[in-house]
């Protein structure tokens, strides 16, 4: 199964993708995580992406489609993939259609996580991840059971994204509305767009997503 989680930054795509990965064994492909790893490793792509990401703008379509195409060829994608953060432009959506056709794969569903911009700034500026396993947490909405200790791996080091600052979040939301939201009619016309309430509590969003998946 190939599914896309589509939504504004902070809509909860990463959180829900992790849960889907754990439950269904379908791998989460987060282009944001891949770019952050490339920046950290100092690769050519990382060097190109760093400044763009810090401005809250989008990395070029060619780079992104290349990354996803290579990633889908890896053996861990055999059962399918959850695309988290890709596609983000119409050019990427068209390139995805083409690459899936070439790989004899098909897109099963696009799940829009609907949110209001006002809540997103608080969500984004409060979030952090385990530096060891990448599990996501939030200062207010999703604390680890034991303060300072990761529920998943017991790690005690955490990190925050450098683009999760309030100033950058504004540009990222603008990029979403200008460049990514036009994908909603694109997928609606194909008849594969479903919606869940991204404003609901995390467990409720999971229930809604599971409902969508079991209906396809
Ligand atoms: P995310 O972790 O999905 O919020 O992505 C963080 C940043 O990585 C974005 O603000 C973009 O600069 C870049 N990025 C991630 N995915 C894409 C994509 N599909 N197309 C362009 N830029 C992307």
Short mmCIF file of N, CA and C in Angstrom, two decimals, residues 12-128:
data_model
loop_
_atom_site.label_atom_id
_atom_site.label_comp_id
_atom_site.label_asym_id
_atom_site.label_seq_id
_atom_site.Cartn_x
_atom_site.Cartn_y
_atom_site.Cartn_z
N UNK A 12 0.70 16.90 12.14
CA UNK A 12 0.81 15.60 12.83
C UNK A 12 1.15 14.47 11.88
N UNK A 13 1.63 14.79 10.70
CA UNK A 13 1.95 13.75 9.71
C UNK A 13 3.00 12.77 10.25
N UNK A 14 4.06 13.31 10.81
CA UNK A 14 5.14 12.46 11.30
C UNK A 14 4.68 11.55 12.43
N UNK A 15 3.92 12.11 13.36
CA UNK A 15 3.41 11.32 14.50
C UNK A 15 2.55 10.17 14.00
N UNK A 16 1.64 10.48 13.08
CA UNK A 16 0.73 9.43 12.60
C UNK A 16 1.48 8.43 11.72
N UNK A 17 2.45 8.92 10.94
CA UNK A 17 3.21 8.01 10.08
C UNK A 17 3.98 7.01 10.93
N UNK A 18 4.53 7.47 12.05
CA UNK A 18 5.26 6.55 12.95
C UNK A 18 4.33 5.47 13.48
N UNK A 19 3.12 5.89 13.84
CA UNK A 19 2.16 4.92 14.37
C UNK A 19 1.75 3.90 13.31
N UNK A 20 1.54 4.38 12.08
CA UNK A 20 1.17 3.47 10.99
C UNK A 20 2.31 2.49 10.72
N UNK A 21 3.52 3.03 10.74
CA UNK A 21 4.68 2.17 10.51
C UNK A 21 4.75 1.07 11.57
N UNK A 22 4.57 1.45 12.83
CA UNK A 22 4.64 0.46 13.91
C UNK A 22 3.54 -0.58 13.78
N UNK A 23 2.33 -0.13 13.44
CA UNK A 23 1.20 -1.06 13.42
C UNK A 23 1.17 -1.94 12.16
N UNK A 24 1.42 -1.34 11.01
CA UNK A 24 1.23 -2.08 9.75
C UNK A 24 2.53 -2.53 9.10
N UNK A 25 3.65 -2.11 9.65
CA UNK A 25 4.93 -2.50 9.04
C UNK A 25 5.16 -1.88 7.67
N UNK A 26 4.49 -0.76 7.40
CA UNK A 26 4.75 -0.06 6.14
C UNK A 26 5.70 1.07 6.50
N UNK A 27 6.74 1.22 5.68
CA UNK A 27 7.80 2.14 6.09
C UNK A 27 7.40 3.62 5.90
N UNK A 28 7.81 4.44 6.87
CA UNK A 28 7.55 5.89 6.79
C UNK A 28 8.67 6.53 5.98
N UNK A 29 8.32 7.23 4.91
CA UNK A 29 9.34 7.95 4.16
C UNK A 29 9.12 9.44 4.39
N UNK A 30 9.89 10.00 5.30
CA UNK A 30 9.79 11.43 5.60
C UNK A 30 10.90 12.16 4.86
N UNK A 31 10.51 12.95 3.86
CA UNK A 31 11.54 13.68 3.11
C UNK A 31 12.25 14.70 4.00
N UNK A 32 11.52 15.27 4.97
CA UNK A 32 12.15 16.20 5.89
C UNK A 32 13.26 15.51 6.69
N UNK A 33 12.96 14.30 7.21
CA UNK A 33 13.98 13.54 7.97
C UNK A 33 15.17 13.21 7.08
N UNK A 34 14.88 12.84 5.83
CA UNK A 34 15.99 12.48 4.93
C UNK A 34 16.88 13.69 4.67
N UNK A 35 16.25 14.84 4.48
CA UNK A 35 17.05 16.06 4.23
C UNK A 35 17.85 16.43 5.47
N UNK A 36 17.23 16.31 6.65
CA UNK A 36 17.96 16.66 7.88
C UNK A 36 19.16 15.73 8.06
N UNK A 37 18.98 14.45 7.70
CA UNK A 37 20.11 13.51 7.80
C UNK A 37 21.20 13.91 6.80
N UNK A 38 20.79 14.36 5.61
CA UNK A 38 21.77 14.77 4.58
C UNK A 38 22.53 16.02 5.03
N UNK A 39 21.80 16.94 5.68
CA UNK A 39 22.45 18.16 6.19
C UNK A 39 23.48 17.77 7.26
N UNK A 40 23.07 16.89 8.16
CA UNK A 40 23.95 16.46 9.26
C UNK A 40 25.20 15.77 8.71
N UNK A 41 25.00 14.95 7.68
CA UNK A 41 26.12 14.19 7.12
C UNK A 41 26.97 15.05 6.19
N UNK A 42 26.47 16.25 5.85
CA UNK A 42 27.24 17.16 4.99
C UNK A 42 27.34 16.67 3.54
N UNK A 43 26.35 15.90 3.07
CA UNK A 43 26.38 15.43 1.67
C UNK A 43 26.09 16.61 0.73
N UNK A 44 26.25 16.35 -0.58
CA UNK A 44 26.01 17.40 -1.57
C UNK A 44 24.57 17.92 -1.47
N UNK A 45 23.62 16.98 -1.36
CA UNK A 45 22.21 17.38 -1.23
C UNK A 45 22.02 18.18 0.05
N UNK A 46 22.64 17.72 1.12
CA UNK A 46 22.52 18.41 2.40
C UNK A 46 23.01 19.85 2.31
N UNK A 47 24.14 20.03 1.60
CA UNK A 47 24.70 21.38 1.48
C UNK A 47 23.76 22.28 0.69
N UNK A 48 23.12 21.71 -0.35
CA UNK A 48 22.17 22.50 -1.15
C UNK A 48 20.91 22.83 -0.35
N UNK A 49 20.47 21.88 0.48
CA UNK A 49 19.17 22.03 1.15
C UNK A 49 19.22 22.91 2.40
N UNK A 50 20.38 22.97 3.05
CA UNK A 50 20.46 23.57 4.39
C UNK A 50 19.84 24.98 4.47
N UNK A 51 20.32 25.88 3.61
CA UNK A 51 19.87 27.27 3.70
C UNK A 51 18.40 27.40 3.32
N UNK A 52 17.99 26.61 2.34
CA UNK A 52 16.59 26.64 1.89
C UNK A 52 15.68 26.24 3.05
N UNK A 53 16.05 25.17 3.75
CA UNK A 53 15.24 24.68 4.87
C UNK A 53 15.21 25.71 6.00
N UNK A 54 16.34 26.35 6.24
CA UNK A 54 16.36 27.33 7.33
C UNK A 54 15.50 28.55 7.02
N UNK A 55 15.30 28.82 5.74
CA UNK A 55 14.39 29.93 5.37
C UNK A 55 12.93 29.47 5.36
N UNK A 56 12.70 28.18 5.52
CA UNK A 56 11.32 27.67 5.52
C UNK A 56 10.76 27.55 4.11
N UNK A 57 11.67 27.49 3.11
CA UNK A 57 11.22 27.35 1.73
C UNK A 57 11.37 25.90 1.29
N UNK A 58 10.99 25.63 0.04
CA UNK A 58 11.03 24.25 -0.43
C UNK A 58 12.28 23.96 -1.25
N UNK A 59 12.81 22.78 -1.03
CA UNK A 59 13.97 22.28 -1.79
C UNK A 59 13.48 21.92 -3.20
N UNK A 60 14.40 21.93 -4.18
CA UNK A 60 13.97 21.79 -5.58
C UNK A 60 13.29 20.44 -5.86
N UNK A 61 12.34 20.50 -6.78
CA UNK A 61 11.56 19.31 -7.13
C UNK A 61 12.46 18.17 -7.62
N UNK A 62 13.48 18.50 -8.42
CA UNK A 62 14.35 17.45 -8.97
C UNK A 62 15.04 16.67 -7.85
N UNK A 63 15.57 17.40 -6.88
CA UNK A 63 16.24 16.73 -5.77
C UNK A 63 15.26 15.82 -5.05
N UNK A 64 14.07 16.35 -4.77
CA UNK A 64 13.12 15.59 -3.97
C UNK A 64 12.60 14.35 -4.68
N UNK A 65 12.32 14.48 -5.98
CA UNK A 65 11.79 13.31 -6.68
C UNK A 65 12.88 12.24 -6.81
N UNK A 66 14.11 12.69 -7.00
CA UNK A 66 15.23 11.73 -7.06
C UNK A 66 15.37 10.96 -5.76
N UNK A 67 15.28 11.67 -4.65
CA UNK A 67 15.41 11.03 -3.33
C UNK A 67 14.31 9.97 -3.14
N UNK A 68 13.08 10.36 -3.45
CA UNK A 68 11.96 9.43 -3.21
C UNK A 68 12.03 8.23 -4.16
N UNK A 69 12.40 8.49 -5.40
CA UNK A 69 12.47 7.39 -6.36
C UNK A 69 13.50 6.35 -5.89
N UNK A 70 14.67 6.82 -5.46
CA UNK A 70 15.71 5.89 -4.97
C UNK A 70 15.23 5.14 -3.74
N UNK A 71 14.54 5.88 -2.87
CA UNK A 71 14.11 5.28 -1.60
C UNK A 71 13.07 4.18 -1.82
N UNK A 72 12.16 4.42 -2.79
CA UNK A 72 11.10 3.43 -3.05
C UNK A 72 11.68 2.12 -3.61
N UNK A 73 12.90 2.19 -4.16
CA UNK A 73 13.52 0.98 -4.71
C UNK A 73 14.16 0.11 -3.62
N UNK A 74 14.24 0.61 -2.40
CA UNK A 74 14.89 -0.16 -1.33
C UNK A 74 13.97 -1.30 -0.88
N UNK A 75 14.57 -2.43 -0.45
CA UNK A 75 13.77 -3.60 -0.09
C UNK A 75 12.75 -3.36 1.03
N UNK A 76 13.03 -2.42 1.93
CA UNK A 76 12.08 -2.22 3.04
C UNK A 76 10.77 -1.57 2.57
N UNK A 77 10.70 -1.17 1.31
CA UNK A 77 9.46 -0.57 0.79
C UNK A 77 8.59 -1.62 0.09
N UNK A 78 8.99 -2.88 0.19
CA UNK A 78 8.24 -3.93 -0.50
C UNK A 78 6.76 -3.97 -0.13
N UNK A 79 6.47 -3.77 1.18
CA UNK A 79 5.06 -3.80 1.62
C UNK A 79 4.34 -2.49 1.35
N UNK A 80 5.10 -1.49 0.92
CA UNK A 80 4.50 -0.19 0.65
C UNK A 80 5.21 0.92 1.40
N UNK A 81 4.62 2.09 1.37
CA UNK A 81 5.26 3.23 2.03
C UNK A 81 4.23 4.28 2.41
N UNK A 82 4.57 4.99 3.48
CA UNK A 82 3.77 6.13 3.91
C UNK A 82 4.58 7.36 3.54
N UNK A 83 4.09 8.15 2.62
CA UNK A 83 4.83 9.34 2.21
C UNK A 83 4.45 10.49 3.12
N UNK A 84 5.45 10.97 3.84
CA UNK A 84 5.24 12.01 4.86
C UNK A 84 6.08 13.22 4.44
N UNK A 85 5.41 14.23 3.86
CA UNK A 85 6.16 15.42 3.43
C UNK A 85 6.47 15.42 1.95
N UNK A 86 5.98 14.46 1.24
CA UNK A 86 6.15 14.37 -0.21
C UNK A 86 4.89 13.78 -0.80
N UNK A 87 4.36 14.28 -1.89
CA UNK A 87 4.80 15.44 -2.65
C UNK A 87 4.34 16.74 -1.99
N UNK A 88 5.03 17.81 -2.34
CA UNK A 88 4.73 19.12 -1.76
C UNK A 88 4.42 20.16 -2.83
N UNK A 89 4.56 19.79 -4.09
CA UNK A 89 4.23 20.71 -5.21
C UNK A 89 3.54 19.89 -6.28
N UNK A 90 2.87 20.60 -7.21
CA UNK A 90 2.21 19.86 -8.28
C UNK A 90 3.23 19.12 -9.14
N UNK A 91 4.39 19.73 -9.36
CA UNK A 91 5.43 19.06 -10.16
C UNK A 91 5.85 17.75 -9.49
N UNK A 92 5.96 17.76 -8.16
CA UNK A 92 6.33 16.53 -7.44
C UNK A 92 5.22 15.49 -7.55
N UNK A 93 3.96 15.95 -7.48
CA UNK A 93 2.84 15.00 -7.57
C UNK A 93 2.82 14.34 -8.94
N UNK A 94 3.08 15.13 -9.96
CA UNK A 94 3.09 14.57 -11.32
C UNK A 94 4.26 13.59 -11.48
N UNK A 95 5.43 13.99 -10.94
CA UNK A 95 6.60 13.11 -11.03
C UNK A 95 6.35 11.81 -10.26
N UNK A 96 5.64 11.91 -9.15
CA UNK A 96 5.32 10.70 -8.37
C UNK A 96 4.44 9.76 -9.17
N UNK A 97 3.41 10.32 -9.81
CA UNK A 97 2.53 9.47 -10.64
C UNK A 97 3.35 8.71 -11.67
N UNK A 98 4.27 9.46 -12.31
CA UNK A 98 5.07 8.86 -13.37
C UNK A 98 5.99 7.76 -12.81
N UNK A 99 6.65 8.07 -11.68
CA UNK A 99 7.60 7.07 -11.16
C UNK A 99 6.88 5.83 -10.63
N UNK A 100 5.68 6.01 -10.06
CA UNK A 100 4.95 4.85 -9.56
C UNK A 100 4.53 3.97 -10.73
N UNK A 101 4.08 4.61 -11.82
CA UNK A 101 3.70 3.83 -13.01
C UNK A 101 4.90 3.04 -13.52
N UNK A 102 6.07 3.68 -13.55
CA UNK A 102 7.28 3.01 -14.04
C UNK A 102 7.69 1.83 -13.13
N UNK A 103 7.38 1.97 -11.85
CA UNK A 103 7.77 0.92 -10.89
C UNK A 103 6.64 -0.10 -10.70
N UNK A 104 5.57 0.05 -11.49
CA UNK A 104 4.40 -0.83 -11.35
C UNK A 104 3.77 -0.77 -9.98
N UNK A 105 3.73 0.41 -9.42
CA UNK A 105 3.12 0.61 -8.11
C UNK A 105 1.94 1.56 -8.30
N UNK A 106 1.02 1.56 -7.31
CA UNK A 106 -0.03 2.57 -7.44
C UNK A 106 -0.31 3.22 -6.09
N UNK A 107 -0.80 4.43 -6.19
CA UNK A 107 -1.09 5.22 -5.01
C UNK A 107 -2.49 4.84 -4.54
N UNK A 108 -2.60 4.32 -3.30
CA UNK A 108 -3.90 3.85 -2.83
C UNK A 108 -4.77 4.96 -2.28
N UNK A 109 -4.17 5.84 -1.49
CA UNK A 109 -4.99 6.88 -0.85
C UNK A 109 -4.13 8.07 -0.43
N UNK A 110 -4.76 9.24 -0.45
CA UNK A 110 -4.12 10.46 0.05
C UNK A 110 -4.98 10.93 1.22
N UNK A 111 -4.38 11.02 2.39
CA UNK A 111 -5.15 11.42 3.57
C UNK A 111 -4.78 12.84 3.96
N UNK A 112 -5.77 13.72 3.84
CA UNK A 112 -5.54 15.11 4.24
C UNK A 112 -5.80 15.24 5.74
N UNK A 113 -4.82 15.80 6.45
CA UNK A 113 -4.99 16.07 7.87
C UNK A 113 -5.32 17.56 7.99
N UNK A 114 -6.61 17.82 8.21
CA UNK A 114 -7.08 19.21 8.20
C UNK A 114 -6.79 19.91 9.52
N UNK A 115 -6.22 21.10 9.42
CA UNK A 115 -5.90 21.86 10.64
C UNK A 115 -6.14 23.35 10.41
N UNK A 116 -6.24 24.09 11.51
CA UNK A 116 -6.29 25.56 11.42
C UNK A 116 -4.89 26.07 11.71
N UNK A 117 -4.46 27.07 10.95
CA UNK A 117 -3.10 27.59 11.12
C UNK A 117 -2.80 28.06 12.55
N UNK A 118 -3.84 28.59 13.23
CA UNK A 118 -3.58 29.18 14.56
C UNK A 118 -2.97 28.18 15.54
N UNK A 119 -3.39 26.91 15.47
CA UNK A 119 -2.87 25.94 16.45
C UNK A 119 -1.47 25.47 16.07
N UNK A 120 -1.11 25.66 14.80
CA UNK A 120 0.10 25.00 14.32
C UNK A 120 1.37 25.59 14.93
N UNK A 121 1.37 26.90 15.15
CA UNK A 121 2.58 27.52 15.68
C UNK A 121 2.89 26.93 17.06
N UNK A 122 1.87 26.78 17.91
CA UNK A 122 2.10 26.22 19.24
C UNK A 122 2.56 24.75 19.15
N UNK A 123 1.92 24.05 18.23
CA UNK A 123 2.31 22.64 18.07
C UNK A 123 3.77 22.52 17.63
N UNK A 124 4.14 23.35 16.66
CA UNK A 124 5.48 23.19 16.08
C UNK A 124 6.57 23.67 17.04
N UNK A 125 6.33 24.82 17.68
CA UNK A 125 7.40 25.36 18.52
C UNK A 125 7.60 24.52 19.79
N UNK A 126 6.60 23.68 20.15
CA UNK A 126 6.74 22.86 21.37
C UNK A 126 7.25 21.45 21.11
N UNK A 127 7.54 21.12 19.87
CA UNK A 127 7.85 19.71 19.63
C UNK A 127 9.35 19.41 19.67
N UNK A 128 9.67 18.17 19.97
CA UNK A 128 11.07 17.73 20.01
C UNK A 128 11.12 16.23 19.80
#
